[in-house]
Amino acid sequence: MYNRCIVALRRYQHIQRNILPRTHQQICAKAAVTSTFNHTQSRQVSNFSIEKILPPQDAFAQRHIGPRKDERDEMLEFLKMKNIDDLINKTVPQNIRLNRDLTLDPPKTEAECLARLREFGRDNKIWRSYIGIGYYNCIVPPTILRNLLENPGWTTQYTPYQPEISQGRLESLLNYQTMVSDLTALDVANSSLLDEATAAAEALGIAYRYTKKKKFFVDSNCHPQTIALVQTRASTIADMEVIIGHHKEFDFSGNDIAGVLFQYPDTNGLIEDFEGLVERAHAGKAIACCATDLLALTMLKPPGEFNCDIALGSSQRFGVPLGYGGPHAAFFAVCDKLKRMLPGRVVGVSKDSHGNPCYRLALQTREQHIRRDKATSNICTAQALLANMSAMYGVYHGPGGLLKIAKRVHNAALILAQGLIKGGHTLADGRFFDTLKVVNVKDMEWILERAASREVNLRKFDDGTSIGISMDETITEKDLNDLLWVFSTGNKAADIAGNMNNPPRDSIANSRRKRETTFMEHPVFHSYQSETKIVRYMKTLENKDLSLVHSMIPLGSCTMKLNSTTEMMAITWPKFTSLHPFAPKDQAKGYYQLFKELEDDLAEITGFDGTSLQPNSGAQGEYAGLMAIRSYLINKGESHRTICLIPKTAHGTNPASAAMAGFKIIPVESDKVGGICEHDLKKKVEKHSKNLGAIMITYPSTSGVFEEEIVALCSMVHEHGGQVYLDGANMNAQVGICRPGDYGADVCHLNLHKTFCIPHGGGGPGMGPICVKKHLIPYLPTHPIVPPEGTDPINSFGTISAAPYGSAAVLSIPWAYIKMMGARGLRAATQLAILNANYMMARLQDDFELKYRGANGRCAHEFIVDCKSFKKTAGIDVIDIAKRLQDYGFHAPTMAWPISTALMIEPTESETKAELDRFVDALLYIREEIREIEEGKIDPLNNPLKNSPHTQGVLLQEVWDKPYSREKAAFPAPWSIRSKFWPTIGRVDDVHGDSHLVCSCPSVDAYEYDQKQGGL
């Protein structure tokens, strides 16, 4: 072994001597010394044994955790630790240690896990659902399913804050925005929101902020879940009133209406004429908000053409499975006057440092965690992966294909309508697109029994005399015949179709509501209709993005860990994807068993008594937890407790969530080691004792430090009548070692897309369930159509997501992770996350300023490198280091947060020691480059950092005018020669992008340039 290490070292040094500048030889040698280790000596010095924390039978856990036994030994020796327990004892306060195994099932093998998931699937009954209410079956093109949804090159990227290595998904999201903008005929669309109901709540927020008025009208024919979520959101806006009624009867004479919301087509399927409502709203200076359907808009007059200000809805039926409710991307588009208030993320067009067109997230200062208590929403996570699926669906089918699908769906509804009428049934009066409402049904139960005999789900309205039937892309002649039989019409679909006019009399084509304008005319929607071309297009975009398939993504507070293939498999199984979220509960027994086991496991892991799986993002989880606290306080008669203390060490989204939940935010100072200042907290809780509602604590803190006095801090808040909210963003440093419910928290949310392995998807999906103590269980979120098991509809604070269990389809991922890891594996993962972080921090401590450390000089699972001094000594900003890391093949750590001059680094447990060393070496190389500037050896304005990242185009220029070599520019380390990830653009000009806001596909000229150059 020793000889192999020597050979490897010599080969490594040979590469340095031949291709690297002398300074890089020196730094590489330093790296090699710290990385090379005598394994025999290790076993003599350390008694650490992997079998002590991870027995051999835990095979999956051993594959999930990156460092092997000898690598762990090396890192512990480097840290001068006897064993892993020694490190944990010096990192995690003793008084919060669990000191026992979690009470979880024994770990399953991957085969056992998949077998159990198949059992769940068999317990789900996949009937043909014609329920509608915003959810429709669809055909996912297999090429998109296989090459995008099942592809880690698309699922494992982070949010595209680093645009130079994110051009692929940014281009796809721009396609999505363009498609939405064209179909709605509005000026600007965002790159997705969490779901349709959340989007409606965001529309309420815009109307309130724009008009400063306190009444919001919602047409009673909006979807029930939309109405419920709008009411929940409005409940925390002082004096805000939501008025529910029929739009034709509403009186605007008071001139006090902030906005109106209506559904087009409505929840009954009818296509109402809302132009009069929009005119009356505008006359009263109100905002007109239209919830609509993208497929219907291929045939219907779009909202922008009758002067709506906002259009919103779900793009689920554009190639995204039902998945028992999600994840699905909501769309949101606005007129020009509201574009600066647009919620969520917006992809814009800018230029790079070489003048070439490129894409980026526009107006990033609108990000809610940046705005803190001035936030207008807590929306942070979007649904980028699902928006990309819908975008590709639109690109693959093109406008002609989408229109063809829409006409087929509409024609099926027309045939069914004629058959029902001929069979003696009565339909709600009015035109429709895909949904029929059968009214005055006298033999309701008999019809529903016949439907059940054919395994057909219909919508039963609350009035007890009406049935809804929604057509979708999957409808066949047999399906129509079955429906006609269910209603005993005595007709066949083919016979009815043969006797209908072309177009049928009731068709949208004969309506003044029909669409007269074209849409999706950009070449991107006309170029990839063959499978060969769409596969190559998706691959071209994928190759522009750095993801976990390329290298570690060491983002602090984001926990970019392994998303194993086994964990991901069930999300595309039809037994999980084809279930409508409002199907009868007995058809979802497999899902409910999975929910129950996951809820119980999360409660055990966190030390709480109850769990809600409804919040479909971490930010929504924060909001839900605070709303539960608020409802609890109100029920106790303490509605005056509206003060929320938020330490400056807390997660960045906390102030936004607290503000949205109706709390007044009071900051708490940090101490010198990155924890909560106990003296300042004591002063604040005493000052606000009568009105103290809650404190939001991130643990370990965002500074990467375990609070030594966390128990006392929680007790202090409780003594003054407040509740303790624990932000679970950093739960990866706690699982199996300590539990928030044990050391004083009343509620916490969990980022399942962090600690529990749901992939980030390039900016969503995420899941943020909350765990609560017993006294908060009655206040957990419910749902107006399918209340989750165990919820209290009387005391619940309301609805948080459009579907009862949020993004249910991805919950099999954390379930599988927990079941395969088991108690020992989960604890080992936490231990190794802490070990990896401390090892990296120790290797960097001589060359970088480390901002915070715990009581014993240790960090938790992440640490902060402050680059402030480099600005003074070399003119180098933290962004220069972030961009230069791209030349080394790495995504930057979390940049400029929580300190504007810092990098926050989190390695996770999934990365091997070799990868940790490679990243540390990259930072050490960069430090040497900074030193060259400090010593006057290289121009402070024209150097590898300021000019980074270096693209292929720059490297291939005939004239090289840089004061450093091409090799140093693009191949600064040995591994970059063997395997090079190329940023596809130079550094993005953010100022240009924000001052010249373009949020749809570039002009045809730019597109042609793109085609010639092989991509932007």
PDB file of C-alpha atoms in Angstrom, residues 848-849 851 864-872 876-879 881 894-904:
ATOM      1  CA  PHE A 848      -7.935  30.995   4.892  1.00  0.00           C
ATOM      2  CA  GLU A 849      -9.692  32.866   7.646  1.00  0.00           C
ATOM      3  CA  LYS A 851     -15.039  32.683  10.708  1.00  0.00           C
ATOM      4  CA  ILE A 864     -17.551  29.451   6.884  1.00  0.00           C
ATOM      5  CA  VAL A 865     -14.471  30.717   5.079  1.00  0.00           C
ATOM      6  CA  ASP A 866     -14.286  34.505   5.169  1.00  0.00           C
ATOM      7  CA  CYS A 867     -12.596  36.041   2.120  1.00  0.00           C
ATOM      8  CA  LYS A 868     -12.871  39.632   3.272  1.00  0.00           C
ATOM      9  CA  SER A 869      -9.127  40.228   3.610  1.00  0.00           C
ATOM     10  CA  PHE A 870      -8.446  39.337  -0.040  1.00  0.00           C
ATOM     11  CA  LYS A 871     -10.318  42.447  -1.152  1.00  0.00           C
ATOM     12  CA  LYS A 872      -7.763  44.583   0.664  1.00  0.00           C
ATOM     13  CA  ILE A 876     -10.278  39.840  -5.031  1.00  0.00           C
ATOM     14  CA  ASP A 877     -13.948  39.489  -4.119  1.00  0.00           C
ATOM     15  CA  VAL A 878     -15.669  36.321  -2.979  1.00  0.00           C
ATOM     16  CA  ILE A 879     -17.430  36.125  -6.345  1.00  0.00           C
ATOM     17  CA  ILE A 881     -13.210  32.805  -6.041  1.00  0.00           C
ATOM     18  CA  THR A 894     -22.922  29.043  -0.745  1.00  0.00           C
ATOM     19  CA  MET A 895     -21.637  32.496  -1.580  1.00  0.00           C
ATOM     20  CA  ALA A 896     -22.004  35.778   0.313  1.00  0.00           C
ATOM     21  CA  TRP A 897     -24.366  34.297   2.907  1.00  0.00           C
ATOM     22  CA  PRO A 898     -24.736  34.493   5.852  1.00  0.00           C
ATOM     23  CA  ILE A 899     -21.745  36.864   5.587  1.00  0.00           C
ATOM     24  CA  SER A 900     -21.421  38.947   2.432  1.00  0.00           C
ATOM     25  CA  THR A 901     -17.708  38.187   2.053  1.00  0.00           C
ATOM     26  CA  ALA A 902     -17.815  34.477   2.876  1.00  0.00           C
ATOM     27  CA  LEU A 903     -18.143  31.010   1.421  1.00  0.00           C
ATOM     28  CA  MET A 904     -20.161  28.487   3.431  1.00  0.00           C
TER      29      MET A 904
END
